[in-house]
Amino acid sequence: MGCCHYYAPSDGGDGAFSIDLSAIVFGAGVLREAGDHAAALGLRRVALLTDPHLAGLPHVAAVRDSLRAAGIDVVVYDEVRIEPTDESFRAVARFASEGSFDGFVSVGGGSVIDTCKAANLYSTYPAEFLSYVNAPIGGGQAVPGPLKPHIACPTTCGTGSECTGIAIFDLLAMRAKTGIVSRRLRPSLALIDPSCTYTLPRNVVAASGFDVLSHALESYTAVAYTRRKAPARPSLRPMSQGANPWSDLGCREALTILGRHLERAVADDGDREARSRMMWAATLAGIAFGNAGCHAPHGMSYSVSGLVRDFRPAGYPDAEPIVPHGMSVIVNAPAVFRYTAAACPERHLAAAEWLGADLRGAMPEDAGEVVAGRIVELMKATAMPNGIAGVGYATEDIPALTEGAYPQRRLFDNAPRAISRDDLAELYRSALKYW
Ligand SMILES: [Zn+2]
């Protein structure tokens, strides 16, 4: 596929890339190891964070019982908001500050794990809320030092939050999603138990599977790290450093697994093999995007989920309208990859092939169409919404969607091709409907 030139040196570009990882334990049943690992980390009193839907389910009980059996004092906080907000982050930070904890355990999806990162941060280094939030919305202040140990136990096969130093939330005053990004936020240990996926509703597996797909495809097609301006000091090298040879490894394997197992994992909730493989793909893609960074499909997703009016997907228990994260991402993806393919067609073609596309006769100029076509095929096969119109938007919403997403420069600047405000509006227009 002749991708070696992708990392050719460029004037003023970075000459090195970094690799940051959470420690990971992966295997069916590992939630029951939580107590021993926590004790080994020296923990004596922990906050266990989860959401109200999971609170009564066996995963939380397994972790809590394991911690208590290891002699650890556990206080459960089960009010984590799905799609957290600055308000919900503040509430849990107060709980964390008042509890004299020496460590944290999160059991849930990305919302729970992200909330736990914020609780750990604000209780360890209290500060005015916006100070750690990404610039330009917040102050972008660096996290002053190491946080307390955090054991993350993901219960869905999507976000990869257990492997990243990113915490995303809705800033209510601006109706915008933004986040806090720091290596210090990365959980100390991820306990990844694929058996958590066996009971997930099909629609949840589909949406989170497409989140994984987009993490891998965005990381693989991100701008090369050698084309990102070298940092002023080596310690300031960003985590969203662009595509690099390390993240490429995880992307390739994750996309291959998705090409083979996504449809199976959604179609048959008894297919444990396919669902376990999806969990492994989520882990690999999480490691990849934690070291490369996502780009436009995620950047665009923030306003797709933030401006939701009345979309209520099957399989999600919330009474409030919601565009689940993976759905809000994938509805943009075919439009974006049609656009970005011109920047690195060989990477788009390789990714399409790993996802199972037939490349016979495909030329570099077909790359965008080939990869978009394969994504659309998978979306149809798993009953995903048909573009942003499928989650309730129309042409007249494009200005608001564009204004909502445009400030996400951290993500758009990581795309392999420049994206202006007009380009972004055009991308939303192309994302309205795919079939
Ligand atoms: Zn995502």
Tab-separated table of N, CA, C and O in Angstrom, residues 178-264:
chain	number	residue	atom	x	y	z
A	178	THR	N	-17.390	19.882	25.025
A	178	THR	CA	-15.966	20.170	25.024
A	178	THR	C	-15.323	19.195	25.996
A	178	THR	O	-15.969	18.215	26.382
A	179	GLY	N	-14.072	19.404	26.359
A	179	GLY	CA	-13.463	18.399	27.204
A	179	GLY	C	-12.221	18.885	27.923
A	179	GLY	O	-11.795	20.039	27.781
A	180	ILE	N	-11.676	17.967	28.690
A	180	ILE	CA	-10.411	18.195	29.382
A	180	ILE	C	-9.466	17.119	28.856
A	180	ILE	O	-9.848	15.951	28.777
A	181	VAL	N	-8.280	17.521	28.458
A	181	VAL	CA	-7.347	16.579	27.841
A	181	VAL	C	-6.003	16.670	28.551
A	181	VAL	O	-5.407	17.743	28.612
A	182	SER	N	-5.566	15.563	29.116
A	182	SER	CA	-4.253	15.545	29.760
A	182	SER	C	-3.819	14.099	29.938
A	182	SER	O	-4.643	13.239	30.264
A	183	ARG	N	-2.535	13.841	29.752
A	183	ARG	CA	-2.036	12.486	30.027
A	183	ARG	C	-2.342	12.069	31.463
A	183	ARG	O	-2.507	10.901	31.761
A	184	ARG	N	-2.362	13.052	32.368
A	184	ARG	CA	-2.588	12.741	33.786
A	184	ARG	C	-3.979	12.173	34.039
A	184	ARG	O	-4.221	11.591	35.090
A	185	LEU	N	-4.919	12.382	33.109
A	185	LEU	CA	-6.288	11.878	33.300
A	185	LEU	C	-6.414	10.399	32.956
A	185	LEU	O	-7.420	9.759	33.257
A	186	ARG	N	-5.429	9.865	32.289
A	186	ARG	CA	-5.522	8.471	31.848
A	186	ARG	C	-5.649	7.550	33.067
A	186	ARG	O	-4.883	7.677	34.017
A	187	PRO	N	-6.642	6.623	33.054
A	187	PRO	CA	-6.763	5.722	34.206
A	187	PRO	C	-5.461	4.941	34.438
A	187	PRO	O	-4.725	4.638	33.501
A	188	SER	N	-5.200	4.604	35.700
A	188	SER	CA	-3.988	3.850	36.011
A	188	SER	C	-4.094	2.427	35.499
A	188	SER	O	-3.102	1.813	35.118
A	189	LEU	N	-5.306	1.888	35.542
A	189	LEU	CA	-5.503	0.485	35.161
A	189	LEU	C	-6.880	0.336	34.524
A	189	LEU	O	-7.854	0.884	35.029
A	190	ALA	N	-6.950	-0.393	33.417
A	190	ALA	CA	-8.236	-0.703	32.793
A	190	ALA	C	-8.496	-2.193	32.956
A	190	ALA	O	-7.650	-3.015	32.588
A	191	LEU	N	-9.646	-2.539	33.561
A	191	LEU	CA	-10.053	-3.949	33.663
A	191	LEU	C	-11.122	-4.161	32.596
A	191	LEU	O	-12.254	-3.687	32.755
A	192	ILE	N	-10.766	-4.817	31.519
A	192	ILE	CA	-11.668	-4.915	30.374
A	192	ILE	C	-12.217	-6.329	30.270
A	192	ILE	O	-11.481	-7.278	29.984
A	193	ASP	N	-13.502	-6.446	30.562
A	193	ASP	CA	-14.144	-7.752	30.678
A	193	ASP	C	-15.135	-7.924	29.522
A	193	ASP	O	-16.222	-7.357	29.538
A	194	PRO	N	-14.759	-8.686	28.490
A	194	PRO	CA	-15.637	-8.787	27.323
A	194	PRO	C	-16.995	-9.401	27.634
A	194	PRO	O	-17.944	-9.204	26.865
A	195	SER	N	-17.124	-10.094	28.765
A	195	SER	CA	-18.429	-10.695	29.047
A	195	SER	C	-19.474	-9.624	29.345
A	195	SER	O	-20.678	-9.888	29.305
A	196	CYS	N	-19.024	-8.379	29.623
A	196	CYS	CA	-19.991	-7.273	29.822
A	196	CYS	C	-20.817	-7.023	28.561
A	196	CYS	O	-21.903	-6.463	28.634
A	197	THR	N	-20.290	-7.393	27.409
A	197	THR	CA	-21.000	-7.088	26.154
A	197	THR	C	-22.112	-8.095	25.858
A	197	THR	O	-22.935	-7.857	24.984
A	198	TYR	N	-22.136	-9.233	26.579
A	198	TYR	CA	-23.071	-10.304	26.211
A	198	TYR	C	-24.532	-9.878	26.375
A	198	TYR	O	-25.404	-10.399	25.698
A	199	THR	N	-24.769	-8.948	27.305
A	199	THR	CA	-26.163	-8.581	27.587
A	199	THR	C	-26.553	-7.216	27.002
A	199	THR	O	-27.639	-6.723	27.267
A	200	LEU	N	-25.670	-6.606	26.227
A	200	LEU	CA	-25.996	-5.280	25.677
A	200	LEU	C	-27.063	-5.395	24.594
A	200	LEU	O	-27.026	-6.313	23.772
A	201	PRO	N	-28.031	-4.427	24.569
A	201	PRO	CA	-29.003	-4.427	23.470
A	201	PRO	C	-28.292	-4.263	22.121
A	201	PRO	O	-27.225	-3.650	22.048
A	202	ARG	N	-28.916	-4.798	21.063
A	202	ARG	CA	-28.269	-4.780	19.742
A	202	ARG	C	-27.936	-3.375	19.270
A	202	ARG	O	-26.882	-3.125	18.680
A	203	ASN	N	-28.858	-2.453	19.496
A	203	ASN	CA	-28.655	-1.088	19.022
A	203	ASN	C	-27.470	-0.422	19.732
A	203	ASN	O	-26.770	0.404	19.159
A	204	VAL	N	-27.255	-0.816	20.973
A	204	VAL	CA	-26.129	-0.269	21.738
A	204	VAL	C	-24.823	-0.831	21.187
A	204	VAL	O	-23.827	-0.110	21.034
A	205	VAL	N	-24.823	-2.125	20.860
A	205	VAL	CA	-23.619	-2.731	20.269
A	205	VAL	C	-23.322	-2.069	18.925
A	205	VAL	O	-22.167	-1.762	18.595
A	206	ALA	N	-24.374	-1.799	18.145
A	206	ALA	CA	-24.172	-1.181	16.833
A	206	ALA	C	-23.590	0.223	16.989
A	206	ALA	O	-22.567	0.557	16.384
A	207	ALA	N	-24.223	1.042	17.824
A	207	ALA	CA	-23.752	2.426	17.970
A	207	ALA	C	-22.334	2.457	18.524
A	207	ALA	O	-21.474	3.184	18.013
A	208	SER	N	-22.064	1.640	19.536
A	208	SER	CA	-20.716	1.698	20.096
A	208	SER	C	-19.708	1.081	19.125
A	208	SER	O	-18.563	1.525	19.047
A	209	GLY	N	-20.142	0.107	18.337
A	209	GLY	CA	-19.253	-0.479	17.324
A	209	GLY	C	-18.843	0.548	16.275
A	209	GLY	O	-17.689	0.577	15.838
A	210	PHE	N	-19.781	1.409	15.897
A	210	PHE	CA	-19.430	2.442	14.920
A	210	PHE	C	-18.545	3.527	15.532
A	210	PHE	O	-17.761	4.160	14.835
A	211	ASP	N	-18.658	3.725	16.830
A	211	ASP	CA	-17.729	4.638	17.495
A	211	ASP	C	-16.307	4.082	17.371
A	211	ASP	O	-15.367	4.788	17.015
A	212	VAL	N	-16.187	2.775	17.631
A	212	VAL	CA	-14.878	2.111	17.510
A	212	VAL	C	-14.355	2.239	16.079
A	212	VAL	O	-13.188	2.579	15.847
A	213	LEU	N	-15.242	1.976	15.125
A	213	LEU	CA	-14.851	2.041	13.715
A	213	LEU	C	-14.303	3.433	13.383
A	213	LEU	O	-13.246	3.587	12.767
A	214	SER	N	-15.010	4.444	13.867
A	214	SER	CA	-14.574	5.794	13.534
A	214	SER	C	-13.306	6.179	14.297
A	214	SER	O	-12.449	6.860	13.749
A	215	HIS	N	-13.146	5.720	15.527
A	215	HIS	CA	-11.876	5.973	16.232
A	215	HIS	C	-10.709	5.447	15.400
A	215	HIS	O	-9.698	6.116	15.226
A	216	ALA	N	-10.862	4.222	14.908
A	216	ALA	CA	-9.757	3.596	14.169
A	216	ALA	C	-9.534	4.278	12.824
A	216	ALA	O	-8.396	4.563	12.441
A	217	LEU	N	-10.610	4.554	12.130
A	217	LEU	CA	-10.472	5.131	10.789
A	217	LEU	C	-9.999	6.584	10.859
A	217	LEU	O	-9.190	7.030	10.035
A	218	GLU	N	-10.464	7.318	11.842
A	218	GLU	CA	-10.002	8.708	11.999
A	218	GLU	C	-8.528	8.732	12.409
A	218	GLU	O	-7.751	9.535	11.900
A	219	SER	N	-8.140	7.852	13.325
A	219	SER	CA	-6.734	7.832	13.751
A	219	SER	C	-5.836	7.430	12.599
A	219	SER	O	-4.742	7.970	12.433
A	220	TYR	N	-6.297	6.479	11.799
A	220	TYR	CA	-5.455	5.992	10.701
A	220	TYR	C	-5.296	7.038	9.603
A	220	TYR	O	-4.261	7.121	8.951
A	221	THR	N	-6.345	7.858	9.391
A	221	THR	CA	-6.284	8.858	8.321
A	221	THR	C	-5.955	10.250	8.862
A	221	THR	O	-5.990	11.226	8.112
A	222	ALA	N	-5.642	10.355	10.155
A	222	ALA	CA	-5.294	11.668	10.724
A	222	ALA	C	-4.035	12.197	10.041
A	222	ALA	O	-3.277	11.435	9.420
A	223	VAL	N	-3.809	13.490	10.182
A	223	VAL	CA	-2.597	14.087	9.603
A	223	VAL	C	-1.377	13.356	10.198
A	223	VAL	O	-1.400	12.919	11.353
A	224	ALA	N	-0.325	13.190	9.406
A	224	ALA	CA	0.871	12.502	9.908
A	224	ALA	C	1.519	13.335	11.024
A	224	ALA	O	1.537	14.564	10.944
A	225	TYR	N	2.046	12.651	12.052
A	225	TYR	CA	2.674	13.389	13.163
A	225	TYR	C	3.818	14.255	12.665
A	225	TYR	O	4.140	15.291	13.252
A	226	THR	N	4.445	13.862	11.562
A	226	THR	CA	5.574	14.626	11.022
A	226	THR	C	5.124	15.939	10.374
A	226	THR	O	5.953	16.778	10.048
A	227	ARG	N	3.841	16.073	10.142
A	227	ARG	CA	3.334	17.307	9.519
A	227	ARG	C	2.723	18.254	10.547
A	227	ARG	O	2.275	19.337	10.214
A	228	ARG	N	2.641	17.783	11.800
A	228	ARG	CA	2.181	18.664	12.880
A	228	ARG	C	3.395	19.444	13.377
A	228	ARG	O	4.481	18.892	13.503
A	229	LYS	N	3.195	20.726	13.649
A	229	LYS	CA	4.291	21.589	14.080
A	229	LYS	C	4.956	20.999	15.323
A	229	LYS	O	4.277	20.540	16.245
A	230	ALA	N	6.286	20.992	15.346
A	230	ALA	CA	6.992	20.473	16.520
A	230	ALA	C	6.612	21.313	17.738
A	230	ALA	O	6.451	22.528	17.624
A	231	PRO	N	6.447	20.670	18.916
A	231	PRO	CA	6.056	21.443	20.106
A	231	PRO	C	7.196	22.354	20.575
A	231	PRO	O	8.371	22.084	20.294
A	232	ALA	N	6.844	23.413	21.297
A	232	ALA	CA	7.858	24.346	21.805
A	232	ALA	C	8.822	23.617	22.743
A	232	ALA	O	10.024	23.886	22.748
A	233	ARG	N	8.279	22.696	23.539
A	233	ARG	CA	9.121	21.855	24.418
A	233	ARG	C	8.643	20.421	24.252
A	233	ARG	O	7.453	20.188	24.065
A	234	PRO	N	9.563	19.460	24.328
A	234	PRO	CA	9.137	18.062	24.116
A	234	PRO	C	8.004	17.635	25.037
A	234	PRO	O	7.130	16.865	24.648
A	235	SER	N	7.997	18.164	26.269
A	235	SER	CA	6.955	17.740	27.218
A	235	SER	C	5.585	18.286	26.824
A	235	SER	O	4.576	17.895	27.396
A	236	LEU	N	5.544	19.199	25.856
A	236	LEU	CA	4.261	19.756	25.418
A	236	LEU	C	3.708	19.046	24.183
A	236	LEU	O	2.706	19.472	23.615
A	237	ARG	N	4.351	17.964	23.761
A	237	ARG	CA	3.838	17.219	22.598
A	237	ARG	C	2.404	16.771	22.915
A	237	ARG	O	2.168	16.161	23.955
A	238	PRO	N	1.436	17.077	22.046
A	238	PRO	CA	0.041	16.758	22.381
A	238	PRO	C	-0.242	15.257	22.277
A	238	PRO	O	0.447	14.533	21.549
A	239	MET	N	-1.281	14.804	22.997
A	239	MET	CA	-1.692	13.399	22.848
A	239	MET	C	-2.319	13.197	21.477
A	239	MET	O	-2.157	12.155	20.865
A	240	SER	N	-3.089	14.218	21.021
A	240	SER	CA	-3.622	14.152	19.659
A	240	SER	C	-2.487	14.571	18.730
A	240	SER	O	-2.458	15.677	18.218
A	241	GLN	N	-1.535	13.644	18.542
A	241	GLN	CA	-0.296	14.022	17.851
A	241	GLN	C	-0.348	13.683	16.368
A	241	GLN	O	0.615	13.927	15.647
A	242	GLY	N	-1.459	13.127	15.910
A	242	GLY	CA	-1.557	12.737	14.508
A	242	GLY	C	-1.222	11.266	14.325
A	242	GLY	O	-0.752	10.591	15.253
A	243	ALA	N	-1.495	10.769	13.122
A	243	ALA	CA	-1.220	9.356	12.829
A	243	ALA	C	0.258	9.085	13.023
A	243	ALA	O	1.100	9.948	12.775
A	244	ASN	N	0.569	7.887	13.491
A	244	ASN	CA	1.972	7.501	13.719
A	244	ASN	C	2.055	5.983	13.629
A	244	ASN	O	1.034	5.286	13.669
A	245	PRO	N	3.279	5.452	13.498
A	245	PRO	CA	3.390	3.996	13.269
A	245	PRO	C	2.795	3.151	14.388
A	245	PRO	O	2.337	2.038	14.151
A	246	TRP	N	2.783	3.672	15.615
A	246	TRP	CA	2.217	2.902	16.732
A	246	TRP	C	0.691	2.834	16.618
A	246	TRP	O	0.089	1.764	16.693
A	247	SER	N	0.052	3.995	16.407
A	247	SER	CA	-1.412	3.977	16.338
A	247	SER	C	-1.873	3.191	15.112
A	247	SER	O	-2.921	2.544	15.131
A	248	ASP	N	-1.078	3.219	14.041
A	248	ASP	CA	-1.445	2.452	12.839
A	248	ASP	C	-1.676	0.971	13.144
A	248	ASP	O	-2.564	0.337	12.577
A	249	LEU	N	-0.856	0.418	14.054
A	249	LEU	CA	-0.969	-1.018	14.367
A	249	LEU	C	-2.352	-1.357	14.923
A	249	LEU	O	-3.006	-2.302	14.469
A	250	GLY	N	-2.787	-0.571	15.905
A	250	GLY	CA	-4.089	-0.828	16.523
A	250	GLY	C	-5.231	-0.580	15.544
A	250	GLY	O	-6.218	-1.315	15.529
A	251	CYS	N	-5.095	0.468	14.718
A	251	CYS	CA	-6.160	0.797	13.765
A	251	CYS	C	-6.375	-0.357	12.790
A	251	CYS	O	-7.509	-0.756	12.512
A	252	ARG	N	-5.280	-0.876	12.285
A	252	ARG	CA	-5.366	-1.933	11.291
A	252	ARG	C	-6.100	-3.153	11.847
A	252	ARG	O	-7.028	-3.681	11.234
A	253	GLU	N	-5.705	-3.565	13.033
A	253	GLU	CA	-6.321	-4.749	13.623
A	253	GLU	C	-7.780	-4.470	14.006
A	253	GLU	O	-8.662	-5.308	13.792
A	254	ALA	N	-8.041	-3.275	14.545
A	254	ALA	CA	-9.421	-2.944	14.939
A	254	ALA	C	-10.333	-2.932	13.715
A	254	ALA	O	-11.442	-3.477	13.746
A	255	LEU	N	-9.889	-2.339	12.627
A	255	LEU	CA	-10.730	-2.269	11.429
A	255	LEU	C	-10.969	-3.666	10.846
A	255	LEU	O	-12.062	-3.982	10.369
A	256	THR	N	-9.949	-4.508	10.903
A	256	THR	CA	-10.100	-5.882	10.406
A	256	THR	C	-11.149	-6.636	11.233
A	256	THR	O	-12.023	-7.324	10.694
A	257	ILE	N	-11.065	-6.488	12.550
A	257	ILE	CA	-12.040	-7.159	13.422
A	257	ILE	C	-13.455	-6.638	13.138
A	257	ILE	O	-14.413	-7.402	13.028
A	258	LEU	N	-13.594	-5.313	13.000
A	258	LEU	CA	-14.911	-4.728	12.746
A	258	LEU	C	-15.486	-5.223	11.432
A	258	LEU	O	-16.676	-5.532	11.333
A	259	GLY	N	-14.638	-5.300	10.412
A	259	GLY	CA	-15.097	-5.767	9.107
A	259	GLY	C	-15.683	-7.167	9.198
A	259	GLY	O	-16.650	-7.504	8.515
A	260	ARG	N	-15.122	-7.971	10.091
A	260	ARG	CA	-15.579	-9.364	10.197
A	260	ARG	C	-16.678	-9.566	11.232
A	260	ARG	O	-17.478	-10.497	11.115
A	261	HIS	N	-16.693	-8.762	12.289
A	261	HIS	CA	-17.542	-9.102	13.437
A	261	HIS	C	-18.649	-8.119	13.780
A	261	HIS	O	-19.534	-8.464	14.560
A	262	LEU	N	-18.599	-6.906	13.241
A	262	LEU	CA	-19.614	-5.912	13.640
A	262	LEU	C	-21.029	-6.400	13.332
A	262	LEU	O	-21.898	-6.409	14.212
A	263	GLU	N	-21.260	-6.836	12.100
A	263	GLU	CA	-22.617	-7.278	11.741
A	263	GLU	C	-23.061	-8.463	12.595
A	263	GLU	O	-24.193	-8.504	13.061
A	264	ARG	N	-22.143	-9.413	12.782
A	264	ARG	CA	-22.479	-10.593	13.591
A	264	ARG	C	-22.836	-10.208	15.019
A	264	ARG	O	-23.808	-10.707	15.598
